CSV table of C-alpha atoms and ligand atoms in Angstrom, one decimal:
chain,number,residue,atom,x,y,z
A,1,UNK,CA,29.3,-15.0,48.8
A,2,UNK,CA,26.4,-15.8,50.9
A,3,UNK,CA,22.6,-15.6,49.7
A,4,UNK,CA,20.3,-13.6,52.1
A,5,UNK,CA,19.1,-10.1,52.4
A,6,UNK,CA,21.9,-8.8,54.8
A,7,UNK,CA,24.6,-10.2,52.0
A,8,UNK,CA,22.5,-8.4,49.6
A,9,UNK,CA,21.8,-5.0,51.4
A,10,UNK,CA,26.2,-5.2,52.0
A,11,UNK,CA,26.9,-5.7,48.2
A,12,UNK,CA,24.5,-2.7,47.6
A,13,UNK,CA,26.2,-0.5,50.3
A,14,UNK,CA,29.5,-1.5,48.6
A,15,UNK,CA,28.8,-1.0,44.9
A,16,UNK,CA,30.5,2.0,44.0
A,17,UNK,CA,28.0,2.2,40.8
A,18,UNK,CA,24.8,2.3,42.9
A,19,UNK,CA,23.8,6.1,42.2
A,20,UNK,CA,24.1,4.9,38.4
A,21,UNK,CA,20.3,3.4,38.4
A,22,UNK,CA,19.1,7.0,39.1
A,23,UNK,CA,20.6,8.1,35.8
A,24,UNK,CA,18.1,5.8,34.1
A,25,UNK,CA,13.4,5.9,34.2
A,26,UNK,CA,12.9,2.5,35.3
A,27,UNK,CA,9.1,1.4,34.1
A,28,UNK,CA,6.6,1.5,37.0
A,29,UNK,CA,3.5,-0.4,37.6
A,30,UNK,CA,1.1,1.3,39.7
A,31,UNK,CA,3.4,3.9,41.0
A,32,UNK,CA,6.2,1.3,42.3
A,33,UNK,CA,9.1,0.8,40.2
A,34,UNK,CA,9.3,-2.6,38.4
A,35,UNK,CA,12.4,-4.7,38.3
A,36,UNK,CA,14.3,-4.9,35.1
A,37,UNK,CA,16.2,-7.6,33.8
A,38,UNK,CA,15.6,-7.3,30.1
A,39,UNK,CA,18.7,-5.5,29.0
A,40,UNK,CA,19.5,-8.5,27.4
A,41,UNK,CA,16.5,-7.0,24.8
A,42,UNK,CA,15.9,-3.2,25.0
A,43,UNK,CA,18.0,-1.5,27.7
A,44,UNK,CA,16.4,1.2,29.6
A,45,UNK,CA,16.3,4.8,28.8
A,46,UNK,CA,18.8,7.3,30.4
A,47,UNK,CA,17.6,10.4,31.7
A,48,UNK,CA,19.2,12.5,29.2
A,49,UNK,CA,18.6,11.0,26.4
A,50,UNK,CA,15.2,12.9,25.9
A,51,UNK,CA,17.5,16.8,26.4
A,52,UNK,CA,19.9,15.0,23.6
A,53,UNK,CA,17.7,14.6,21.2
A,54,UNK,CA,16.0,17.8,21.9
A,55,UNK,CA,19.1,19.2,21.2
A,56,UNK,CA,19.3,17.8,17.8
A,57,UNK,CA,15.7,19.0,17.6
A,58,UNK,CA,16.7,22.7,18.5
A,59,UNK,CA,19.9,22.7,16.3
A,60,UNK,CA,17.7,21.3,12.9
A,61,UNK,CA,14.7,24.1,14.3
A,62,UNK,CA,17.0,27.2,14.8
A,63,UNK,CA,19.8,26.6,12.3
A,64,UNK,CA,18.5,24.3,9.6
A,65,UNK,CA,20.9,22.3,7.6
A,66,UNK,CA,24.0,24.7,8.6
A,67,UNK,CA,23.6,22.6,12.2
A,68,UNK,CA,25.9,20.1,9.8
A,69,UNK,CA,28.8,22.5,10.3
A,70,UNK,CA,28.1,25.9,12.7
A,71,UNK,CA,27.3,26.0,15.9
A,72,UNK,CA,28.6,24.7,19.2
A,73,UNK,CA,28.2,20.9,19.0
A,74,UNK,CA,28.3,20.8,14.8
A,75,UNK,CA,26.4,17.2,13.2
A,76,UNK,CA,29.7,16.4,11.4
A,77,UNK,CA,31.4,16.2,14.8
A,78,UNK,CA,29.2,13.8,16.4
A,79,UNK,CA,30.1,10.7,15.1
A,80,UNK,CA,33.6,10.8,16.2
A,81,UNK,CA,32.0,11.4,19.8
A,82,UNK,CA,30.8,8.4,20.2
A,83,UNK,CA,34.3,6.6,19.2
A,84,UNK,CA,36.3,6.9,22.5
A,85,UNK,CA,33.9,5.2,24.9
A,86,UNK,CA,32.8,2.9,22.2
A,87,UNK,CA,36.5,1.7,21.2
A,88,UNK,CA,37.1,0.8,24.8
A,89,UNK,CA,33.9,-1.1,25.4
A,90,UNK,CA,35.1,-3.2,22.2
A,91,UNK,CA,39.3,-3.7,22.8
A,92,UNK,CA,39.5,-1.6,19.5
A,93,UNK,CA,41.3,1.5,17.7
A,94,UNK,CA,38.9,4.7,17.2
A,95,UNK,CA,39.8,4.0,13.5
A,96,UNK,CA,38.1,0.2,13.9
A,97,UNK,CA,34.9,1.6,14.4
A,98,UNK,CA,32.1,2.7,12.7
A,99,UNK,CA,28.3,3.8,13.8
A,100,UNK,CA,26.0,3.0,11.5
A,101,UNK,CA,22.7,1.5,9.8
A,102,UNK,CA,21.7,-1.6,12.1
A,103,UNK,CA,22.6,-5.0,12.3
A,104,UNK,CA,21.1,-7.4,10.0
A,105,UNK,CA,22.1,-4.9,7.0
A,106,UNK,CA,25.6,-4.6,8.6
A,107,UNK,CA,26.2,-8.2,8.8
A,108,UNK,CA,25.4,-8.4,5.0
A,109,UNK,CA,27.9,-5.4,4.3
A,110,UNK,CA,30.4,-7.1,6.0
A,111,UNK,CA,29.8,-10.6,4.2
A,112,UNK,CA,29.9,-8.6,0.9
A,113,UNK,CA,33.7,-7.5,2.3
A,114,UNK,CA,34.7,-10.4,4.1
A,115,UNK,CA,33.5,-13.4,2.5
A,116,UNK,CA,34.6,-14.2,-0.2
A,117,UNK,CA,34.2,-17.8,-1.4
A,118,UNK,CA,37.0,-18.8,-4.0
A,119,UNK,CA,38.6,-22.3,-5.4
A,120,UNK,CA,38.7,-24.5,-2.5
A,121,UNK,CA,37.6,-22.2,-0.2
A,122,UNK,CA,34.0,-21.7,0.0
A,123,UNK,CA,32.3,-22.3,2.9
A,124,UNK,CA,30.9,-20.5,5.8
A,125,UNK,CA,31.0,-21.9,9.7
A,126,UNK,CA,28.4,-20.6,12.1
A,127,UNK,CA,27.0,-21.5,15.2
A,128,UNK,CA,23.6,-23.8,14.9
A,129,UNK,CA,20.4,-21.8,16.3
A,130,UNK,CA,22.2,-18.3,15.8
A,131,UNK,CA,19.8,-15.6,16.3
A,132,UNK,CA,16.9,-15.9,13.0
A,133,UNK,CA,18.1,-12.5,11.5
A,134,UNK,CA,21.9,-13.8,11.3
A,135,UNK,CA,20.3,-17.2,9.8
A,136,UNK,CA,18.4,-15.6,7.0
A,137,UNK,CA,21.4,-13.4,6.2
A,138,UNK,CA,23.9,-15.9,5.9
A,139,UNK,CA,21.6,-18.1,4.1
A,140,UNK,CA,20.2,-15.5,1.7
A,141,UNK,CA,23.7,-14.5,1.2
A,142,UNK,CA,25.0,-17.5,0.1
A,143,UNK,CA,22.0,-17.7,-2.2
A,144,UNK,CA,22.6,-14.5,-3.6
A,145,UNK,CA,26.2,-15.8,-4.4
A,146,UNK,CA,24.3,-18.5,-6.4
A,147,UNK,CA,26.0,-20.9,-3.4
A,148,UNK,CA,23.3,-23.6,-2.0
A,149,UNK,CA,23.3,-23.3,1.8
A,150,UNK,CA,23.1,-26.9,2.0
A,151,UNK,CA,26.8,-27.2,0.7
A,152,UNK,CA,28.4,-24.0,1.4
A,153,UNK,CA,27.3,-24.3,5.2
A,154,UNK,CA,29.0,-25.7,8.6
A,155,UNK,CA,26.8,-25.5,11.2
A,156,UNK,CA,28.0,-26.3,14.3
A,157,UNK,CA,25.5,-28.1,17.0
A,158,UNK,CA,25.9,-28.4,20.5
A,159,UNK,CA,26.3,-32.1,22.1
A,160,UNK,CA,22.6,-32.4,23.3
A,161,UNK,CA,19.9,-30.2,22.3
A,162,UNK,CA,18.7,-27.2,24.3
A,163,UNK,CA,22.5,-27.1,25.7
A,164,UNK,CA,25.6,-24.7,24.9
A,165,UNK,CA,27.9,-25.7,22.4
A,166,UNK,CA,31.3,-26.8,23.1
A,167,UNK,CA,34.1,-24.1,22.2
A,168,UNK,CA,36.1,-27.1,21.9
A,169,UNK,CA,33.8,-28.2,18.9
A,170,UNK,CA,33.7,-24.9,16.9
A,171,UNK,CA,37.8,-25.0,17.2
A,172,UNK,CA,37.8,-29.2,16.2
A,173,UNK,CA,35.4,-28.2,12.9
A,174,UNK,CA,37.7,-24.9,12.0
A,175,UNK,CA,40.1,-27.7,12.4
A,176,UNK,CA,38.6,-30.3,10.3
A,177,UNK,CA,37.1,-27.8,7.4
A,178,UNK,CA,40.8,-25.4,7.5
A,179,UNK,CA,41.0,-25.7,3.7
A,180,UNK,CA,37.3,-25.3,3.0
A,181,UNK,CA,36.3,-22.4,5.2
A,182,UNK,CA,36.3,-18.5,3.9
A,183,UNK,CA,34.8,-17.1,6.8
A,184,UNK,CA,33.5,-17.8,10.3
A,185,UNK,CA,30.5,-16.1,11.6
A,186,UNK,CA,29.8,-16.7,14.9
A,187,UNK,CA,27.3,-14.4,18.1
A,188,UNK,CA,29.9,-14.0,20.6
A,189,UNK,CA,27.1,-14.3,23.5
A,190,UNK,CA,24.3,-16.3,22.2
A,191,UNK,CA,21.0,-14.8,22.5
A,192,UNK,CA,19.2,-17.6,23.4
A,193,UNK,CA,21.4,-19.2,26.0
A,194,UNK,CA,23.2,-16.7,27.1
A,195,UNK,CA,26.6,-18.4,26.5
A,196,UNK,CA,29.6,-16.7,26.0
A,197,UNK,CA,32.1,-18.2,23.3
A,198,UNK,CA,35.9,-17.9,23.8
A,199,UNK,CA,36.2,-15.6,21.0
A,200,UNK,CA,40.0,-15.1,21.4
A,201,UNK,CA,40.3,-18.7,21.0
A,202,UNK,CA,37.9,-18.9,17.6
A,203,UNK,CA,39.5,-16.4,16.4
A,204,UNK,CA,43.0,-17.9,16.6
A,205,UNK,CA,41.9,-20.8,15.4
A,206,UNK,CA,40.0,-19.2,12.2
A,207,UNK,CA,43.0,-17.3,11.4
A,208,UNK,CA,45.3,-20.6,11.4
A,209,UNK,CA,43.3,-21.6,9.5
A,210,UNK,CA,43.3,-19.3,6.9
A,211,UNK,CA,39.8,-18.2,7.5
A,212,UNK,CA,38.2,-14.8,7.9
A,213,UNK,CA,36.6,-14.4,11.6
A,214,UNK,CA,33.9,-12.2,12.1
A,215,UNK,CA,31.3,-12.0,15.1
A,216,UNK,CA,27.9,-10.6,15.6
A,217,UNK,CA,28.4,-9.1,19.1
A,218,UNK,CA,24.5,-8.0,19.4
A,219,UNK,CA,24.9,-10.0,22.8
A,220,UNK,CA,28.0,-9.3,24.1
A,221,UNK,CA,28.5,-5.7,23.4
A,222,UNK,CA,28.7,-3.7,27.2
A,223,UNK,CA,28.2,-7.3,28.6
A,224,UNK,CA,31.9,-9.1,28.3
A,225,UNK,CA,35.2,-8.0,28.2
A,226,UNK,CA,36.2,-7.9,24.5
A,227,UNK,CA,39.5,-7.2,22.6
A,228,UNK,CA,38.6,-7.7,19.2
A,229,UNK,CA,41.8,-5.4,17.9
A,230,UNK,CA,44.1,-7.4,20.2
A,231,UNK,CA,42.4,-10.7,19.4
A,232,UNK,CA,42.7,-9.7,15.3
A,233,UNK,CA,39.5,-10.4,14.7
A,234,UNK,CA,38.5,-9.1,11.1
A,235,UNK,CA,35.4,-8.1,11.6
A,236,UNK,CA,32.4,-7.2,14.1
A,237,UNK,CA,28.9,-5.9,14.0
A,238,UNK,CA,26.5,-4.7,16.5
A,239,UNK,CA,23.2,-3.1,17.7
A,240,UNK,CA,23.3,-0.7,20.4
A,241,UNK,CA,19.7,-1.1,21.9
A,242,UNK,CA,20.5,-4.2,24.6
A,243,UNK,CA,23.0,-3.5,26.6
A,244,UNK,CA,24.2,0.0,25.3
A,245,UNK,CA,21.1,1.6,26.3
A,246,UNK,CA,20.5,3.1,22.9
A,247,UNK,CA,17.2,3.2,22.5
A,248,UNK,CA,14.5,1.1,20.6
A,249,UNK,CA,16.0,0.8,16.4
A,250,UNK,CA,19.7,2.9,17.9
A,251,UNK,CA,22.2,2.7,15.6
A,252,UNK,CA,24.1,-0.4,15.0
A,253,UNK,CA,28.3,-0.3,14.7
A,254,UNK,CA,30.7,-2.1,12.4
A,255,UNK,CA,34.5,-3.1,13.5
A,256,UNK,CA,37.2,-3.8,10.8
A,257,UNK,CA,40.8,-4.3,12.1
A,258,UNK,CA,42.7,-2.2,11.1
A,259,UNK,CA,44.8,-4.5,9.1
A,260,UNK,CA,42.4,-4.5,6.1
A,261,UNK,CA,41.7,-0.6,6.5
A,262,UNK,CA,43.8,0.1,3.7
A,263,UNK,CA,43.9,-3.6,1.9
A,264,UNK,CA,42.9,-3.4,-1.2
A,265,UNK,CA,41.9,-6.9,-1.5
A,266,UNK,CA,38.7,-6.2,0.6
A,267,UNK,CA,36.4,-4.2,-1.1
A,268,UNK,CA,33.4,-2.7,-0.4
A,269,UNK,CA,29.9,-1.4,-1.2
A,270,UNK,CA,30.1,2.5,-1.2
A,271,UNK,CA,28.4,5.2,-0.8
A,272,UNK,CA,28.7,9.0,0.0
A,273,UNK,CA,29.4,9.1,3.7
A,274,UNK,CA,32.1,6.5,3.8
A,275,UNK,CA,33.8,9.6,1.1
A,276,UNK,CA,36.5,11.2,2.8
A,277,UNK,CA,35.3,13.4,5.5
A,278,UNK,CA,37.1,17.0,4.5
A,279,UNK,CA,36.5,16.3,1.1
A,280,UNK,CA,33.1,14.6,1.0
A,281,UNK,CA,31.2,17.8,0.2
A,282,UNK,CA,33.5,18.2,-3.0
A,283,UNK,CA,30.9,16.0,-4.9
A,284,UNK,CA,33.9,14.1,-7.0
A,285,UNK,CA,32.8,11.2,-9.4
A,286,UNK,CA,35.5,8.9,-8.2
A,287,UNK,CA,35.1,7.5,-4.6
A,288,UNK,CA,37.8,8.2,-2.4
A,289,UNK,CA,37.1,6.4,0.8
A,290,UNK,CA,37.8,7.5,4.5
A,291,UNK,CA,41.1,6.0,6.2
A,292,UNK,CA,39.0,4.3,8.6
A,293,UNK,CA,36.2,2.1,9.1
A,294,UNK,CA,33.7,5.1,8.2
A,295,UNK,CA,34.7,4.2,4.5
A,296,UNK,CA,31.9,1.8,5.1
A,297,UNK,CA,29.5,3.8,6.0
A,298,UNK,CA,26.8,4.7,2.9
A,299,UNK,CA,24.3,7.7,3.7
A,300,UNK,CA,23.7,10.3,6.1
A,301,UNK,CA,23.3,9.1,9.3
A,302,UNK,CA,20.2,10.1,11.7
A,303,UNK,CA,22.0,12.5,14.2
A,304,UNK,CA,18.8,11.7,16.5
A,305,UNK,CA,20.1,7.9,16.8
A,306,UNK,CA,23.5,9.4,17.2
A,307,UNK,CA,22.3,11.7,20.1
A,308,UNK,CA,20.7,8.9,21.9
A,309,UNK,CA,23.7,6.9,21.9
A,310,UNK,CA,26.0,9.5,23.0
A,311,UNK,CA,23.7,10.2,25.9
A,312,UNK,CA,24.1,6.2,27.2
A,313,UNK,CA,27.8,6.3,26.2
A,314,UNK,CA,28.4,9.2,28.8
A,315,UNK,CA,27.2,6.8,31.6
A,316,UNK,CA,29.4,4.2,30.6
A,317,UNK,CA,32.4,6.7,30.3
A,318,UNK,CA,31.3,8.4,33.8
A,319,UNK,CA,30.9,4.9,35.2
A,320,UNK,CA,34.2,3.9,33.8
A,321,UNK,CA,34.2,0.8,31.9
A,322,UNK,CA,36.4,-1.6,34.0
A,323,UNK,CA,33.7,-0.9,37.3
A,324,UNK,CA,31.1,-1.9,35.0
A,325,UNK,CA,32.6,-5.3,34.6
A,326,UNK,CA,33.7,-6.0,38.2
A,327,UNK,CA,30.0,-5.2,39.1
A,328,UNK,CA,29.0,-7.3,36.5
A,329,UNK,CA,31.2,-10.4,37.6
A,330,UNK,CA,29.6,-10.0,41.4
A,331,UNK,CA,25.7,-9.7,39.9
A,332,UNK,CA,26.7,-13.0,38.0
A,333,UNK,CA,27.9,-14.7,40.9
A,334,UNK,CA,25.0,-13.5,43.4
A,335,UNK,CA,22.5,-14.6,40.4
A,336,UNK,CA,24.2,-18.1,39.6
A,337,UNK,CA,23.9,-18.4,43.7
A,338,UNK,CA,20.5,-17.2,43.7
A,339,UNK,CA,19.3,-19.5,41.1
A,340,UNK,CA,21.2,-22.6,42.1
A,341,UNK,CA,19.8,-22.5,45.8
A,342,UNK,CA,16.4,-22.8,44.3
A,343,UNK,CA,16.5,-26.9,44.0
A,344,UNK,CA,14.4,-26.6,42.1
A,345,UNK,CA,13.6,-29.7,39.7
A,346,UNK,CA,10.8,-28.0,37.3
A,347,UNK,CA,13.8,-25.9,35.3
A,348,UNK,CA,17.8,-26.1,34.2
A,349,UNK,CA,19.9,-23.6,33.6
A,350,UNK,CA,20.8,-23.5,30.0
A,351,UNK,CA,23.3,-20.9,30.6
A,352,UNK,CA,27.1,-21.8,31.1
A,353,UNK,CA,29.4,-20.2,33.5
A,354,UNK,CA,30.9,-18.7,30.7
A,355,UNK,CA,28.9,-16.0,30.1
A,356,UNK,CA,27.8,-12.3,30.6
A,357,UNK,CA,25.0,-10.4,32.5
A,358,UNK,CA,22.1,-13.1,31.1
A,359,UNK,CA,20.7,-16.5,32.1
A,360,UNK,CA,18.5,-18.9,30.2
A,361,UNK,CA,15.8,-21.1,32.6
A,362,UNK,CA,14.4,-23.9,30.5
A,363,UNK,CA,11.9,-25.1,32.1
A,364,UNK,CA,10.3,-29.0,31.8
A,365,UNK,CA,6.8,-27.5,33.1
A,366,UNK,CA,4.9,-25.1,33.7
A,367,UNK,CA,7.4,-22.0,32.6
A,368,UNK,CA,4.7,-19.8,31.1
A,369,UNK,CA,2.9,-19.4,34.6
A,370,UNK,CA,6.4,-18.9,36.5
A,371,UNK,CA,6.9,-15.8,33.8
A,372,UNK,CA,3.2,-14.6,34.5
A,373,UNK,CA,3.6,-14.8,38.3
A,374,UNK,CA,6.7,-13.0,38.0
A,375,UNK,CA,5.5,-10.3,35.4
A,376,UNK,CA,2.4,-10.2,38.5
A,377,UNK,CA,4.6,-9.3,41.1
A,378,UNK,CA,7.0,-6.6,38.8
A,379,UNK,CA,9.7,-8.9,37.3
A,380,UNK,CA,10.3,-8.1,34.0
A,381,UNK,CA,12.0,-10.7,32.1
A,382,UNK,CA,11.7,-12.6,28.6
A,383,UNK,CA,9.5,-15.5,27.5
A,384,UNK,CA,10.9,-17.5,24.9
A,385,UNK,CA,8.8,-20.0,23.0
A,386,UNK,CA,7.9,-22.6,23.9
A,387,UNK,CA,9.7,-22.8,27.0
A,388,UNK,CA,12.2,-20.5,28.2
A,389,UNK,CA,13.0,-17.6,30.9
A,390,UNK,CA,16.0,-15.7,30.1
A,391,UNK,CA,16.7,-12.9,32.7
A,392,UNK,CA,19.5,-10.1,32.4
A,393,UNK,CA,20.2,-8.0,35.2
A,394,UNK,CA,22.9,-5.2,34.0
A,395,UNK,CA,25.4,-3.4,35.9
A,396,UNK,CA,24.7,0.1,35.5
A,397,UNK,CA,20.7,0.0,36.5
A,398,UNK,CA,20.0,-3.6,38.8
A,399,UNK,CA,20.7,-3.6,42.5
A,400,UNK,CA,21.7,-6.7,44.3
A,401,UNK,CA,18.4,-6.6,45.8
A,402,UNK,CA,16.9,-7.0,42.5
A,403,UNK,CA,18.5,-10.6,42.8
A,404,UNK,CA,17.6,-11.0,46.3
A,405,UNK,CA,14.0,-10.0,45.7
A,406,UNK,CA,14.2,-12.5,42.3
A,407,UNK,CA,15.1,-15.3,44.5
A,408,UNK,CA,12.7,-14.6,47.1
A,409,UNK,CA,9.6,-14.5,44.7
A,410,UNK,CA,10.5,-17.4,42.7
A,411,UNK,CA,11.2,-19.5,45.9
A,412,UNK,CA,7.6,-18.1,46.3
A,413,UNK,CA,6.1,-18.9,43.1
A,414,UNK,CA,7.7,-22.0,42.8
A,415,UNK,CA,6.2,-23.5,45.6
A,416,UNK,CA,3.0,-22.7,44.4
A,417,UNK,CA,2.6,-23.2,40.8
B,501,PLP,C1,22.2,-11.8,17.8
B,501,PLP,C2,21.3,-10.9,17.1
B,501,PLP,N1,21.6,-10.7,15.7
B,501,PLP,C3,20.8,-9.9,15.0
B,501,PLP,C4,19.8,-9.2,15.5
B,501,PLP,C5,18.9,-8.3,14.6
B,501,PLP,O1,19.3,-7.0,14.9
B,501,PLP,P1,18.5,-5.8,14.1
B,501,PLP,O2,17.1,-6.0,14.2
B,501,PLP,O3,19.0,-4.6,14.8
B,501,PLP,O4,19.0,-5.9,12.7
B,501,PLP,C6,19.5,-9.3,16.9
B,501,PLP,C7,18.3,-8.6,17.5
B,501,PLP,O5,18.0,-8.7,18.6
B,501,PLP,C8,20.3,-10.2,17.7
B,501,PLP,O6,20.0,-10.4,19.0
């Protein structure tokens, strides 16, 4: 792989997934179409999501609440819709999955499943600086248990600040902690530097352990090769707004393997949609859940968010998932390539090689007026206080001139600033 225009222009010519940008409204500035690399936060909006959620809209106008059953494309079918493209973006059954709510509550309906703190075995492992939302849920969780966080917590740091942490150093504290640990909670891609954990590995270890092993995949979902059915991981959680294309607030999904589907040891908080689906209508006092990981859904879903999904989920199943991630593994290459010939000595990468579309910059000065320059000329990326660039260009919508152009200015910029 070489870094230059030509090398750029061949890679485009070559990429059998460069009509797929056309299926997306890139934002514009003055007419000319800005360059993306936030799908890392919100990724952009298909063309057809605005006819799917018309749709909806005509259904609910012209039919009313029958929509839920009659017609052509009925409300109760839609969920299962979503299932095949999603179960192969995760390495799971159809069964494993269920779209619902959003994250942060998710994560706390899968803590009340999946931890469960008893005798020896109380405490929770988690990644230091996980995303805020997971922090105050796992904290105010253990709280609400009446556990203090300070005791009932294993946070794992990396080796220096502002770098990744070592896998090795999660596995050596499941290690350590085996007898103390009821469940381990880790992002599989960290939001902030972009790393991407060995999650096969974690979860091995957790379950030699004797520990649960769940992951918020908020990160990582549409951006790395999972197989969290194959890798028996208990549980996952995601939103489908970053690289899913879902829209801003989509709806979030839950995984259970299917091991504890019908394990009555696990138990839930329910409600009416996780009922049965042919008999949920049957308004029965006692709860008699869905075979599947729907039992933990609780009420009626917005068939809006569900009709914006399903709209990004067709690209990925037109695409085909397996091109998505061979493009993805030559973006990251050209990127890492783009960003190393920079030299330059104002930022580091804080991003390891292992990892999936995004990169973290951390810059020792003058960061905020590289991200303004480059916001000037059409970039956009992310700006994290106090100090940090991350940048995520995606498969599906970013052209390896995007990089090329992204090297270009910055070599530009950076001259300058
Ligand atoms: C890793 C991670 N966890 C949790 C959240 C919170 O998600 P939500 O606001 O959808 O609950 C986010 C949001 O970006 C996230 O990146």
């Amino acid at each position: 792989m070489e870094l230059s225009k030509k090398y750029a222009d061949l890679l485009d010519k070559d990429d059998v997934l460069s009509s797929f940008r056309n299926k997306f409204i890139i934002p514009e500035k003055e007419g000319i179409q800005r360059t993306y690399f936030l799908g890392n936060s919100l990724g952009l909006q298909p063309k057809t999501t605005s006819n799917s959620i018309d749709y909806i809209l005509h259904q609910w106008g012209n039919e009313g609440v029958e929509s839920f059953f009659n017609g052509e494309r009925p409300w109760m079918d839609l969920h299962d819709q979503l299932l095949g493209p999603l179960s192969q973006i995760a390495g799971a059954q159809k069964q494993e999955i269920s779209v619902m709510g959003q994250l942060t509550i998710n994560i706390h309906l899968m803590f009340v499943s999946f931890f469960r703190p008893e005798g020896k075995r109380h405490k929770m492992l988690v990644e230091a600086k996980a995303f805020p939302s997971d922090q105050y849920a796992f904290t105010s969780y253990l709280e609400h248990l009446g556990l203090n966080p300070a005791d009932h917590l294993i946070e794992i740091q990396p080796q220096k600040e502002n770098s990744a942490i070592q896998d090795e150093d999660i596995i050596a504290a499941i290690e350590k902690h085996a007898d103390e640990i009821a469940l381990v909670f880790i992002g599989g891609v960290n939001y902030y530097t972009g790393q991407l954990f060995d999650l096969e590995r974690i979860a091995k270890a957790a379950k030699s352990a004797g520990a649960m092993i769940g992951y918020d995949l908020a990160h990582a979902i549409g951006n790395a090769e999972l197989k969290l059915h194959e890798w028996g991981v208990d549980f996952a959680c995601w939103c489908s707004y970053k690289y899913l294309n879902g829209g801003p607030g989509a709806v979030g999904a839950i995984f259970v393997h299917d091991n504890h589907l019908h394990n009555k040891q696990i138990s839930r908080l329910n409600g009416w949609w996780g009922y049965k689906k042919e008999e949920r209508f049957k308004m029965h006092k006692l709860f008699n859940p869905a075979p599947d990981a729907t039992s933990w859904q609780l009420g009626t879903p917005s068939m809006i968010l569900y009709a914006c999904l399903k709209a990004s989920l067709q690209i990925f199943e037109e695409a085909g998932w397996k091109a998505v991630l061979e493009k993805q593994a030559k973006i990251r290459s050209f990127l890492a390539l783009s960003i190393k010939e920079l030299k330059s000595p104002i930022f580091t990468c804080l991003t390891p090689d292992k990892r999936g579309c995004q990169v973290s910059l951390l810059f020792h000065e003058k960061g905020r007026q590289v991200y303004d320059r480059l916001f000037e000329q059409g970039f956009m990326v992310d700006w994290r206080e106090p100090n940090v660039i991350r940048l995520a260009p995606v498969p599906l919508y970013n052209s390896f001139n995007d990089i090329w152009k992204f090297h270009h200015s910055m070599k530009e910029i950076l001259a300058s600033v």
